[in-house]
Amino acid sequence: MADSRTPPEVDRAAASRRAVAVRRERAALKRDVATRVITPQELLRRAIADPASAAGTMRITDFLTALPAIGEGKRDRILADLEISPVKRVGGLGARQRAALRRFLDGRWPEPTPREGRSRLVVLAGPTAVGKGTVAAAIAAHHPEILLSVSATTRTPRPGEVDGEHYYFVDDAEFDRMIEAGELLEHATVHNRFRYGTPKAPIDAALAQGRTVLLEIDLQGARQVRAAAPDATLVFLLPPSWDELVQRLVGRGTEGEEERARRLKTAKVELASQGEFDHHVVNDDVTRAAAEVASLAR
Ligand code: 5GP
């Protein structure tokens, strides 16, 4: 008869596979916090909600060193200050320790609070390859009441792109003229190559009619809109995880190794700017994300 204390071989194999999977998940979560795909507070919330999850079983020491600008020395001082033992797991913290950790995180990395009184001018921005264009196209397809702004650009049309529908394709002289004439709400050079800008007149006309206007532009443009129209609603599109963003960049397969590395670096910098935005939407599913952005636009 089998010893009842020893799990059968199959169970042990399954348990060890589970352990490997959770370890992998924890490593991915650490990357998500380090690259700011999720906030440290979000990880803490997940750990409390489910102490057996990847977040819950993460060592407090690993959690702290995943945070920006925290090395081992700083980590140990923080743990001493918060009176948390270094052997603790995030999901195993006591109520007082959780509250102290939360206060510390809020002090260092405050989470943005959605602001009231936003206008119907909605900006959708986010890191490279997160899928802004696809989400914007889904919004345009399902919400004809929302005007998707058509930008001017100095790049040449790709196959299938229609002038006046996807972009206004203009040359440098015309782009200069538009800037001079004050016809653009914002403009920027994207990926160090071509210039892109948002024509102001159609936006003003649509807003005057009470319509919602959606701009799908890059980060530099989003900042200019914030400065020009401080009550605009700024939405940041997030990838479901850092690994997924990398996959999407690689998946495109259109860039060489050097360009890929450059874009990943850019994506990290871009993710770090999410605190400037009023809302954060995770692009886990295009239709769902589009519906969420559209609901913010009302
Ligand atoms: P693509 O050339 O692939 O269509 O677009 C490249 C990038 O330009 C995208 O990240 C897009 O968000 C950005 N972009 C498109 N139109 C505008 C615009 O009017 N202003 C700014 N600042 N960026 C834009």
PDB file of N, CA, C and O in Angstrom, residues 159-233:
ATOM      1  N   PRO A 159       0.361  51.321 -48.741  1.00  0.00           N
ATOM      2  CA  PRO A 159      -0.667  50.746 -49.624  1.00  0.00           C
ATOM      3  C   PRO A 159      -2.013  50.712 -48.898  1.00  0.00           C
ATOM      4  O   PRO A 159      -2.081  50.298 -47.739  1.00  0.00           O
ATOM      5  N   GLY A 160      -3.038  51.171 -49.565  1.00  0.00           N
ATOM      6  CA  GLY A 160      -4.384  51.130 -48.978  1.00  0.00           C
ATOM      7  C   GLY A 160      -4.768  52.395 -48.229  1.00  0.00           C
ATOM      8  O   GLY A 160      -5.933  52.588 -47.893  1.00  0.00           O
ATOM      9  N   GLU A 161      -3.798  53.239 -47.926  1.00  0.00           N
ATOM     10  CA  GLU A 161      -4.127  54.472 -47.196  1.00  0.00           C
ATOM     11  C   GLU A 161      -4.670  55.527 -48.151  1.00  0.00           C
ATOM     12  O   GLU A 161      -4.139  55.728 -49.243  1.00  0.00           O
ATOM     13  N   VAL A 162      -5.728  56.182 -47.699  1.00  0.00           N
ATOM     14  CA  VAL A 162      -6.422  57.146 -48.551  1.00  0.00           C
ATOM     15  C   VAL A 162      -6.212  58.564 -48.019  1.00  0.00           C
ATOM     16  O   VAL A 162      -6.406  58.816 -46.820  1.00  0.00           O
ATOM     17  N   ASP A 163      -5.813  59.465 -48.904  1.00  0.00           N
ATOM     18  CA  ASP A 163      -5.596  60.867 -48.511  1.00  0.00           C
ATOM     19  C   ASP A 163      -6.918  61.472 -48.031  1.00  0.00           C
ATOM     20  O   ASP A 163      -7.949  61.325 -48.690  1.00  0.00           O
ATOM     21  N   GLY A 164      -6.877  62.111 -46.873  1.00  0.00           N
ATOM     22  CA  GLY A 164      -8.080  62.747 -46.338  1.00  0.00           C
ATOM     23  C   GLY A 164      -8.888  61.806 -45.449  1.00  0.00           C
ATOM     24  O   GLY A 164      -9.795  62.229 -44.735  1.00  0.00           O
ATOM     25  N   GLU A 165      -8.548  60.501 -45.517  1.00  0.00           N
ATOM     26  CA  GLU A 165      -9.276  59.535 -44.689  1.00  0.00           C
ATOM     27  C   GLU A 165      -8.379  59.024 -43.555  1.00  0.00           C
ATOM     28  O   GLU A 165      -8.721  59.098 -42.385  1.00  0.00           O
ATOM     29  N   HIS A 166      -7.201  58.510 -43.943  1.00  0.00           N
ATOM     30  CA  HIS A 166      -6.251  58.051 -42.931  1.00  0.00           C
ATOM     31  C   HIS A 166      -5.378  59.200 -42.458  1.00  0.00           C
ATOM     32  O   HIS A 166      -5.083  59.333 -41.272  1.00  0.00           O
ATOM     33  N   TYR A 167      -4.901  59.983 -43.394  1.00  0.00           N
ATOM     34  CA  TYR A 167      -4.080  61.160 -43.121  1.00  0.00           C
ATOM     35  C   TYR A 167      -4.311  62.154 -44.240  1.00  0.00           C
ATOM     36  O   TYR A 167      -4.804  61.796 -45.311  1.00  0.00           O
ATOM     37  N   TYR A 168      -3.910  63.407 -43.994  1.00  0.00           N
ATOM     38  CA  TYR A 168      -3.698  64.343 -45.099  1.00  0.00           C
ATOM     39  C   TYR A 168      -2.209  64.250 -45.404  1.00  0.00           C
ATOM     40  O   TYR A 168      -1.391  64.598 -44.551  1.00  0.00           O
ATOM     41  N   PHE A 169      -1.886  63.704 -46.554  1.00  0.00           N
ATOM     42  CA  PHE A 169      -0.469  63.546 -46.900  1.00  0.00           C
ATOM     43  C   PHE A 169       0.023  64.838 -47.543  1.00  0.00           C
ATOM     44  O   PHE A 169      -0.469  65.226 -48.613  1.00  0.00           O
ATOM     45  N   VAL A 170       0.943  65.501 -46.865  1.00  0.00           N
ATOM     46  CA  VAL A 170       1.419  66.810 -47.353  1.00  0.00           C
ATOM     47  C   VAL A 170       2.940  66.800 -47.444  1.00  0.00           C
ATOM     48  O   VAL A 170       3.604  65.943 -46.839  1.00  0.00           O
ATOM     49  N   ASP A 171       3.496  67.763 -48.199  1.00  0.00           N
ATOM     50  CA  ASP A 171       4.963  67.846 -48.237  1.00  0.00           C
ATOM     51  C   ASP A 171       5.445  68.798 -47.136  1.00  0.00           C
ATOM     52  O   ASP A 171       4.637  69.416 -46.440  1.00  0.00           O
ATOM     53  N   ASP A 172       6.763  68.899 -47.002  1.00  0.00           N
ATOM     54  CA  ASP A 172       7.329  69.723 -45.923  1.00  0.00           C
ATOM     55  C   ASP A 172       6.896  71.181 -46.017  1.00  0.00           C
ATOM     56  O   ASP A 172       6.625  71.810 -44.991  1.00  0.00           O
ATOM     57  N   ALA A 173       6.838  71.697 -47.264  1.00  0.00           N
ATOM     58  CA  ALA A 173       6.475  73.110 -47.442  1.00  0.00           C
ATOM     59  C   ALA A 173       5.049  73.355 -46.948  1.00  0.00           C
ATOM     60  O   ALA A 173       4.778  74.331 -46.231  1.00  0.00           O
ATOM     61  N   GLU A 174       4.142  72.432 -47.276  1.00  0.00           N
ATOM     62  CA  GLU A 174       2.752  72.580 -46.843  1.00  0.00           C
ATOM     63  C   GLU A 174       2.638  72.429 -45.319  1.00  0.00           C
ATOM     64  O   GLU A 174       1.879  73.152 -44.668  1.00  0.00           O
ATOM     65  N   PHE A 175       3.433  71.524 -44.764  1.00  0.00           N
ATOM     66  CA  PHE A 175       3.399  71.333 -43.305  1.00  0.00           C
ATOM     67  C   PHE A 175       3.868  72.617 -42.610  1.00  0.00           C
ATOM     68  O   PHE A 175       3.250  73.093 -41.652  1.00  0.00           O
ATOM     69  N   ASP A 176       4.956  73.200 -43.153  1.00  0.00           N
ATOM     70  CA  ASP A 176       5.469  74.476 -42.611  1.00  0.00           C
ATOM     71  C   ASP A 176       4.387  75.546 -42.675  1.00  0.00           C
ATOM     72  O   ASP A 176       4.201  76.320 -41.744  1.00  0.00           O
ATOM     73  N   ARG A 177       3.693  75.579 -43.821  1.00  0.00           N
ATOM     74  CA  ARG A 177       2.656  76.599 -43.996  1.00  0.00           C
ATOM     75  C   ARG A 177       1.552  76.435 -42.952  1.00  0.00           C
ATOM     76  O   ARG A 177       1.087  77.416 -42.361  1.00  0.00           O
ATOM     77  N   MET A 178       1.160  75.199 -42.713  1.00  0.00           N
ATOM     78  CA  MET A 178       0.096  74.945 -41.731  1.00  0.00           C
ATOM     79  C   MET A 178       0.519  75.427 -40.339  1.00  0.00           C
ATOM     80  O   MET A 178      -0.283  76.007 -39.598  1.00  0.00           O
ATOM     81  N   ILE A 179       1.776  75.176 -39.996  1.00  0.00           N
ATOM     82  CA  ILE A 179       2.276  75.628 -38.685  1.00  0.00           C
ATOM     83  C   ILE A 179       2.234  77.154 -38.626  1.00  0.00           C
ATOM     84  O   ILE A 179       1.687  77.738 -37.685  1.00  0.00           O
ATOM     85  N   GLU A 180       2.809  77.777 -39.666  1.00  0.00           N
ATOM     86  CA  GLU A 180       2.866  79.257 -39.741  1.00  0.00           C
ATOM     87  C   GLU A 180       1.486  79.868 -39.591  1.00  0.00           C
ATOM     88  O   GLU A 180       1.304  80.864 -38.895  1.00  0.00           O
ATOM     89  N   ALA A 181       0.501  79.253 -40.277  1.00  0.00           N
ATOM     90  CA  ALA A 181      -0.852  79.796 -40.297  1.00  0.00           C
ATOM     91  C   ALA A 181      -1.620  79.466 -39.010  1.00  0.00           C
ATOM     92  O   ALA A 181      -2.772  79.869 -38.847  1.00  0.00           O
ATOM     93  N   GLY A 182      -0.970  78.744 -38.105  1.00  0.00           N
ATOM     94  CA  GLY A 182      -1.621  78.394 -36.833  1.00  0.00           C
ATOM     95  C   GLY A 182      -2.763  77.404 -37.018  1.00  0.00           C
ATOM     96  O   GLY A 182      -3.711  77.380 -36.243  1.00  0.00           O
ATOM     97  N   GLU A 183      -2.655  76.582 -38.073  1.00  0.00           N
ATOM     98  CA  GLU A 183      -3.757  75.650 -38.361  1.00  0.00           C
ATOM     99  C   GLU A 183      -3.684  74.361 -37.548  1.00  0.00           C
ATOM    100  O   GLU A 183      -4.597  73.546 -37.586  1.00  0.00           O
ATOM    101  N   LEU A 184      -2.549  74.144 -36.849  1.00  0.00           N
ATOM    102  CA  LEU A 184      -2.388  72.870 -36.127  1.00  0.00           C
ATOM    103  C   LEU A 184      -2.515  73.058 -34.617  1.00  0.00           C
ATOM    104  O   LEU A 184      -1.952  73.989 -34.045  1.00  0.00           O
ATOM    105  N   LEU A 185      -3.272  72.170 -34.008  1.00  0.00           N
ATOM    106  CA  LEU A 185      -3.419  72.200 -32.549  1.00  0.00           C
ATOM    107  C   LEU A 185      -2.118  71.765 -31.889  1.00  0.00           C
ATOM    108  O   LEU A 185      -1.710  72.269 -30.852  1.00  0.00           O
ATOM    109  N   GLU A 186      -1.461  70.796 -32.508  1.00  0.00           N
ATOM    110  CA  GLU A 186      -0.160  70.303 -32.035  1.00  0.00           C
ATOM    111  C   GLU A 186       0.546  69.675 -33.213  1.00  0.00           C
ATOM    112  O   GLU A 186      -0.097  69.309 -34.197  1.00  0.00           O
ATOM    113  N   HIS A 187       1.856  69.580 -33.120  1.00  0.00           N
ATOM    114  CA  HIS A 187       2.595  68.851 -34.159  1.00  0.00           C
ATOM    115  C   HIS A 187       3.907  68.352 -33.588  1.00  0.00           C
ATOM    116  O   HIS A 187       4.435  68.925 -32.629  1.00  0.00           O
ATOM    117  N   ALA A 188       4.413  67.257 -34.145  1.00  0.00           N
ATOM    118  CA  ALA A 188       5.643  66.663 -33.625  1.00  0.00           C
ATOM    119  C   ALA A 188       6.314  65.821 -34.702  1.00  0.00           C
ATOM    120  O   ALA A 188       5.667  65.365 -35.641  1.00  0.00           O
ATOM    121  N   THR A 189       7.622  65.637 -34.527  1.00  0.00           N
ATOM    122  CA  THR A 189       8.348  64.698 -35.375  1.00  0.00           C
ATOM    123  C   THR A 189       8.349  63.370 -34.632  1.00  0.00           C
ATOM    124  O   THR A 189       8.749  63.308 -33.469  1.00  0.00           O
ATOM    125  N   VAL A 190       7.841  62.322 -35.268  1.00  0.00           N
ATOM    126  CA  VAL A 190       7.679  61.035 -34.595  1.00  0.00           C
ATOM    127  C   VAL A 190       8.748  60.048 -35.068  1.00  0.00           C
ATOM    128  O   VAL A 190       9.029  59.974 -36.269  1.00  0.00           O
ATOM    129  N   HIS A 191       9.318  59.297 -34.114  1.00  0.00           N
ATOM    130  CA  HIS A 191      10.396  58.338 -34.398  1.00  0.00           C
ATOM    131  C   HIS A 191      11.527  58.995 -35.184  1.00  0.00           C
ATOM    132  O   HIS A 191      12.143  58.364 -36.065  1.00  0.00           O
ATOM    133  N   ASN A 192      11.796  60.274 -34.901  1.00  0.00           N
ATOM    134  CA  ASN A 192      12.892  61.022 -35.558  1.00  0.00           C
ATOM    135  C   ASN A 192      12.782  61.064 -37.068  1.00  0.00           C
ATOM    136  O   ASN A 192      13.782  61.229 -37.744  1.00  0.00           O
ATOM    137  N   ARG A 193      11.578  60.878 -37.601  1.00  0.00           N
ATOM    138  CA  ARG A 193      11.511  60.794 -39.053  1.00  0.00           C
ATOM    139  C   ARG A 193      10.557  61.802 -39.661  1.00  0.00           C
ATOM    140  O   ARG A 193      10.964  62.832 -40.163  1.00  0.00           O
ATOM    141  N   PHE A 194       9.248  61.494 -39.592  1.00  0.00           N
ATOM    142  CA  PHE A 194       8.287  62.347 -40.285  1.00  0.00           C
ATOM    143  C   PHE A 194       7.538  63.229 -39.310  1.00  0.00           C
ATOM    144  O   PHE A 194       7.491  62.953 -38.113  1.00  0.00           O
ATOM    145  N   ARG A 195       6.957  64.290 -39.874  1.00  0.00           N
ATOM    146  CA  ARG A 195       6.187  65.196 -39.034  1.00  0.00           C
ATOM    147  C   ARG A 195       4.700  64.856 -39.109  1.00  0.00           C
ATOM    148  O   ARG A 195       4.191  64.454 -40.159  1.00  0.00           O
ATOM    149  N   TYR A 196       4.047  64.993 -37.982  1.00  0.00           N
ATOM    150  CA  TYR A 196       2.613  64.714 -37.865  1.00  0.00           C
ATOM    151  C   TYR A 196       1.983  65.866 -37.110  1.00  0.00           C
ATOM    152  O   TYR A 196       2.583  66.392 -36.173  1.00  0.00           O
ATOM    153  N   GLY A 197       0.768  66.249 -37.502  1.00  0.00           N
ATOM    154  CA  GLY A 197       0.106  67.333 -36.774  1.00  0.00           C
ATOM    155  C   GLY A 197      -1.401  67.205 -36.851  1.00  0.00           C
ATOM    156  O   GLY A 197      -1.957  66.570 -37.752  1.00  0.00           O
ATOM    157  N   THR A 198      -2.089  67.814 -35.868  1.00  0.00           N
ATOM    158  CA  THR A 198      -3.551  67.731 -35.769  1.00  0.00           C
ATOM    159  C   THR A 198      -4.189  69.032 -36.251  1.00  0.00           C
ATOM    160  O   THR A 198      -3.999  70.065 -35.610  1.00  0.00           O
ATOM    161  N   PRO A 199      -4.930  68.996 -37.374  1.00  0.00           N
ATOM    162  CA  PRO A 199      -5.618  70.208 -37.836  1.00  0.00           C
ATOM    163  C   PRO A 199      -6.684  70.660 -36.821  1.00  0.00           C
ATOM    164  O   PRO A 199      -7.458  69.832 -36.326  1.00  0.00           O
ATOM    165  N   LYS A 200      -6.647  71.952 -36.526  1.00  0.00           N
ATOM    166  CA  LYS A 200      -7.498  72.482 -35.459  1.00  0.00           C
ATOM    167  C   LYS A 200      -8.959  72.678 -35.886  1.00  0.00           C
ATOM    168  O   LYS A 200      -9.883  72.392 -35.120  1.00  0.00           O
ATOM    169  N   ALA A 201      -9.176  73.201 -37.114  1.00  0.00           N
ATOM    170  CA  ALA A 201     -10.525  73.633 -37.524  1.00  0.00           C
ATOM    171  C   ALA A 201     -11.603  72.541 -37.397  1.00  0.00           C
ATOM    172  O   ALA A 201     -12.659  72.801 -36.807  1.00  0.00           O
ATOM    173  N   PRO A 202     -11.359  71.316 -37.899  1.00  0.00           N
ATOM    174  CA  PRO A 202     -12.416  70.294 -37.795  1.00  0.00           C
ATOM    175  C   PRO A 202     -12.746  69.954 -36.339  1.00  0.00           C
ATOM    176  O   PRO A 202     -13.895  69.632 -36.013  1.00  0.00           O
ATOM    177  N   ILE A 203     -11.743  70.058 -35.473  1.00  0.00           N
ATOM    178  CA  ILE A 203     -11.959  69.739 -34.053  1.00  0.00           C
ATOM    179  C   ILE A 203     -12.849  70.794 -33.416  1.00  0.00           C
ATOM    180  O   ILE A 203     -13.828  70.475 -32.729  1.00  0.00           O
ATOM    181  N   ASP A 204     -12.509  72.069 -33.671  1.00  0.00           N
ATOM    182  CA  ASP A 204     -13.312  73.157 -33.096  1.00  0.00           C
ATOM    183  C   ASP A 204     -14.757  73.044 -33.552  1.00  0.00           C
ATOM    184  O   ASP A 204     -15.689  73.211 -32.757  1.00  0.00           O
ATOM    185  N   ALA A 205     -14.936  72.735 -34.854  1.00  0.00           N
ATOM    186  CA  ALA A 205     -16.300  72.652 -35.399  1.00  0.00           C
ATOM    187  C   ALA A 205     -17.078  71.517 -34.724  1.00  0.00           C
ATOM    188  O   ALA A 205     -18.225  71.699 -34.303  1.00  0.00           O
ATOM    189  N   ALA A 206     -16.439  70.348 -34.570  1.00  0.00           N
ATOM    190  CA  ALA A 206     -17.130  69.194 -33.969  1.00  0.00           C
ATOM    191  C   ALA A 206     -17.442  69.450 -32.495  1.00  0.00           C
ATOM    192  O   ALA A 206     -18.541  69.139 -32.021  1.00  0.00           O
ATOM    193  N   LEU A 207     -16.484  70.030 -31.768  1.00  0.00           N
ATOM    194  CA  LEU A 207     -16.722  70.321 -30.345  1.00  0.00           C
ATOM    195  C   LEU A 207     -17.867  71.324 -30.193  1.00  0.00           C
ATOM    196  O   LEU A 207     -18.698  71.196 -29.289  1.00  0.00           O
ATOM    197  N   ALA A 208     -17.920  72.307 -31.112  1.00  0.00           N
ATOM    198  CA  ALA A 208     -18.983  73.320 -31.057  1.00  0.00           C
ATOM    199  C   ALA A 208     -20.357  72.671 -31.249  1.00  0.00           C
ATOM    200  O   ALA A 208     -21.359  73.152 -30.726  1.00  0.00           O
ATOM    201  N   GLN A 209     -20.373  71.552 -31.996  1.00  0.00           N
ATOM    202  CA  GLN A 209     -21.648  70.833 -32.207  1.00  0.00           C
ATOM    203  C   GLN A 209     -21.950  69.863 -31.064  1.00  0.00           C
ATOM    204  O   GLN A 209     -22.897  69.089 -31.135  1.00  0.00           O
ATOM    205  N   GLY A 210     -21.080  69.853 -30.067  1.00  0.00           N
ATOM    206  CA  GLY A 210     -21.301  68.962 -28.927  1.00  0.00           C
ATOM    207  C   GLY A 210     -20.805  67.549 -29.166  1.00  0.00           C
ATOM    208  O   GLY A 210     -21.108  66.636 -28.395  1.00  0.00           O
ATOM    209  N   ARG A 211     -20.045  67.359 -30.241  1.00  0.00           N
ATOM    210  CA  ARG A 211     -19.525  66.011 -30.511  1.00  0.00           C
ATOM    211  C   ARG A 211     -18.247  65.752 -29.735  1.00  0.00           C
ATOM    212  O   ARG A 211     -17.555  66.687 -29.322  1.00  0.00           O
ATOM    213  N   THR A 212     -17.932  64.467 -29.549  1.00  0.00           N
ATOM    214  CA  THR A 212     -16.668  64.080 -28.933  1.00  0.00           C
ATOM    215  C   THR A 212     -15.634  63.894 -30.034  1.00  0.00           C
ATOM    216  O   THR A 212     -15.962  63.396 -31.107  1.00  0.00           O
ATOM    217  N   VAL A 213     -14.418  64.360 -29.777  1.00  0.00           N
ATOM    218  CA  VAL A 213     -13.352  64.228 -30.765  1.00  0.00           C
ATOM    219  C   VAL A 213     -12.224  63.386 -30.174  1.00  0.00           C
ATOM    220  O   VAL A 213     -11.816  63.599 -29.028  1.00  0.00           O
ATOM    221  N   LEU A 214     -11.760  62.421 -30.948  1.00  0.00           N
ATOM    222  CA  LEU A 214     -10.679  61.550 -30.472  1.00  0.00           C
ATOM    223  C   LEU A 214      -9.414  61.796 -31.295  1.00  0.00           C
ATOM    224  O   LEU A 214      -9.444  61.753 -32.525  1.00  0.00           O
ATOM    225  N   LEU A 215      -8.309  62.062 -30.599  1.00  0.00           N
ATOM    226  CA  LEU A 215      -7.017  62.216 -31.271  1.00  0.00           C
ATOM    227  C   LEU A 215      -6.164  61.008 -30.924  1.00  0.00           C
ATOM    228  O   LEU A 215      -5.987  60.705 -29.745  1.00  0.00           O
ATOM    229  N   GLU A 216      -5.635  60.332 -31.942  1.00  0.00           N
ATOM    230  CA  GLU A 216      -4.700  59.232 -31.683  1.00  0.00           C
ATOM    231  C   GLU A 216      -3.329  59.744 -32.078  1.00  0.00           C
ATOM    232  O   GLU A 216      -3.010  59.808 -33.265  1.00  0.00           O
ATOM    233  N   ILE A 217      -2.587  60.223 -31.094  1.00  0.00           N
ATOM    234  CA  ILE A 217      -1.319  60.895 -31.384  1.00  0.00           C
ATOM    235  C   ILE A 217      -0.224  60.405 -30.454  1.00  0.00           C
ATOM    236  O   ILE A 217      -0.488  59.625 -29.539  1.00  0.00           O
ATOM    237  N   ASP A 218       1.000  60.869 -30.696  1.00  0.00           N
ATOM    238  CA  ASP A 218       2.097  60.392 -29.852  1.00  0.00           C
ATOM    239  C   ASP A 218       2.166  61.238 -28.565  1.00  0.00           C
ATOM    240  O   ASP A 218       1.394  62.177 -28.377  1.00  0.00           O
ATOM    241  N   LEU A 219       3.104  60.870 -27.713  1.00  0.00           N
ATOM    242  CA  LEU A 219       3.214  61.481 -26.388  1.00  0.00           C
ATOM    243  C   LEU A 219       3.535  62.967 -26.421  1.00  0.00           C
ATOM    244  O   LEU A 219       2.984  63.759 -25.651  1.00  0.00           O
ATOM    245  N   GLN A 220       4.434  63.342 -27.331  1.00  0.00           N
ATOM    246  CA  GLN A 220       4.790  64.760 -27.440  1.00  0.00           C
ATOM    247  C   GLN A 220       3.550  65.565 -27.786  1.00  0.00           C
ATOM    248  O   GLN A 220       3.313  66.643 -27.248  1.00  0.00           O
ATOM    249  N   GLY A 221       2.737  65.002 -28.696  1.00  0.00           N
ATOM    250  CA  GLY A 221       1.502  65.663 -29.102  1.00  0.00           C
ATOM    251  C   GLY A 221       0.530  65.766 -27.931  1.00  0.00           C
ATOM    252  O   GLY A 221      -0.102  66.802 -27.718  1.00  0.00           O
ATOM    253  N   ALA A 222       0.423  64.664 -27.144  1.00  0.00           N
ATOM    254  CA  ALA A 222      -0.494  64.658 -25.993  1.00  0.00           C
ATOM    255  C   ALA A 222      -0.129  65.778 -25.022  1.00  0.00           C
ATOM    256  O   ALA A 222      -0.993  66.475 -24.495  1.00  0.00           O
ATOM    257  N   ARG A 223       1.167  65.963 -24.802  1.00  0.00           N
ATOM    258  CA  ARG A 223       1.619  67.026 -23.878  1.00  0.00           C
ATOM    259  C   ARG A 223       1.266  68.404 -24.420  1.00  0.00           C
ATOM    260  O   ARG A 223       0.869  69.288 -23.665  1.00  0.00           O
ATOM    261  N   GLN A 224       1.398  68.570 -25.732  1.00  0.00           N
ATOM    262  CA  GLN A 224       1.055  69.876 -26.325  1.00  0.00           C
ATOM    263  C   GLN A 224      -0.441  70.149 -26.206  1.00  0.00           C
ATOM    264  O   GLN A 224      -0.854  71.272 -25.986  1.00  0.00           O
ATOM    265  N   VAL A 225      -1.256  69.084 -26.377  1.00  0.00           N
ATOM    266  CA  VAL A 225      -2.706  69.270 -26.243  1.00  0.00           C
ATOM    267  C   VAL A 225      -3.029  69.651 -24.800  1.00  0.00           C
ATOM    268  O   VAL A 225      -3.836  70.545 -24.550  1.00  0.00           O
ATOM    269  N   ARG A 226      -2.384  68.996 -23.849  1.00  0.00           N
ATOM    270  CA  ARG A 226      -2.611  69.322 -22.433  1.00  0.00           C
ATOM    271  C   ARG A 226      -2.327  70.810 -22.180  1.00  0.00           C
ATOM    272  O   ARG A 226      -3.079  71.483 -21.483  1.00  0.00           O
ATOM    273  N   ALA A 227      -1.233  71.311 -22.793  1.00  0.00           N
ATOM    274  CA  ALA A 227      -0.862  72.714 -22.597  1.00  0.00           C
ATOM    275  C   ALA A 227      -1.857  73.646 -23.291  1.00  0.00           C
ATOM    276  O   ALA A 227      -2.251  74.672 -22.736  1.00  0.00           O
ATOM    277  N   ALA A 228      -2.288  73.268 -24.511  1.00  0.00           N
ATOM    278  CA  ALA A 228      -3.176  74.145 -25.293  1.00  0.00           C
ATOM    279  C   ALA A 228      -4.626  74.054 -24.807  1.00  0.00           C
ATOM    280  O   ALA A 228      -5.357  75.037 -24.856  1.00  0.00           O
ATOM    281  N   ALA A 229      -5.034  72.872 -24.356  1.00  0.00           N
ATOM    282  CA  ALA A 229      -6.419  72.670 -23.914  1.00  0.00           C
ATOM    283  C   ALA A 229      -6.377  71.890 -22.601  1.00  0.00           C
ATOM    284  O   ALA A 229      -6.539  70.665 -22.575  1.00  0.00           O
ATOM    285  N   PRO A 230      -6.135  72.597 -21.479  1.00  0.00           N
ATOM    286  CA  PRO A 230      -5.899  71.899 -20.202  1.00  0.00           C
ATOM    287  C   PRO A 230      -7.051  71.004 -19.746  1.00  0.00           C
ATOM    288  O   PRO A 230      -6.829  70.100 -18.943  1.00  0.00           O
ATOM    289  N   ASP A 231      -8.268  71.234 -20.268  1.00  0.00           N
ATOM    290  CA  ASP A 231      -9.373  70.378 -19.820  1.00  0.00           C
ATOM    291  C   ASP A 231      -9.577  69.154 -20.719  1.00  0.00           C
ATOM    292  O   ASP A 231     -10.507  68.386 -20.538  1.00  0.00           O
ATOM    293  N   ALA A 232      -8.687  68.936 -21.698  1.00  0.00           N
ATOM    294  CA  ALA A 232      -8.796  67.745 -22.550  1.00  0.00           C
ATOM    295  C   ALA A 232      -8.684  66.481 -21.684  1.00  0.00           C
ATOM    296  O   ALA A 232      -8.058  66.501 -20.627  1.00  0.00           O
ATOM    297  N   THR A 233      -9.315  65.397 -22.137  1.00  0.00           N
ATOM    298  CA  THR A 233      -9.251  64.126 -21.414  1.00  0.00           C
ATOM    299  C   THR A 233      -8.093  63.306 -21.986  1.00  0.00           C
ATOM    300  O   THR A 233      -8.124  62.935 -23.159  1.00  0.00           O
TER     301      THR A 233
END
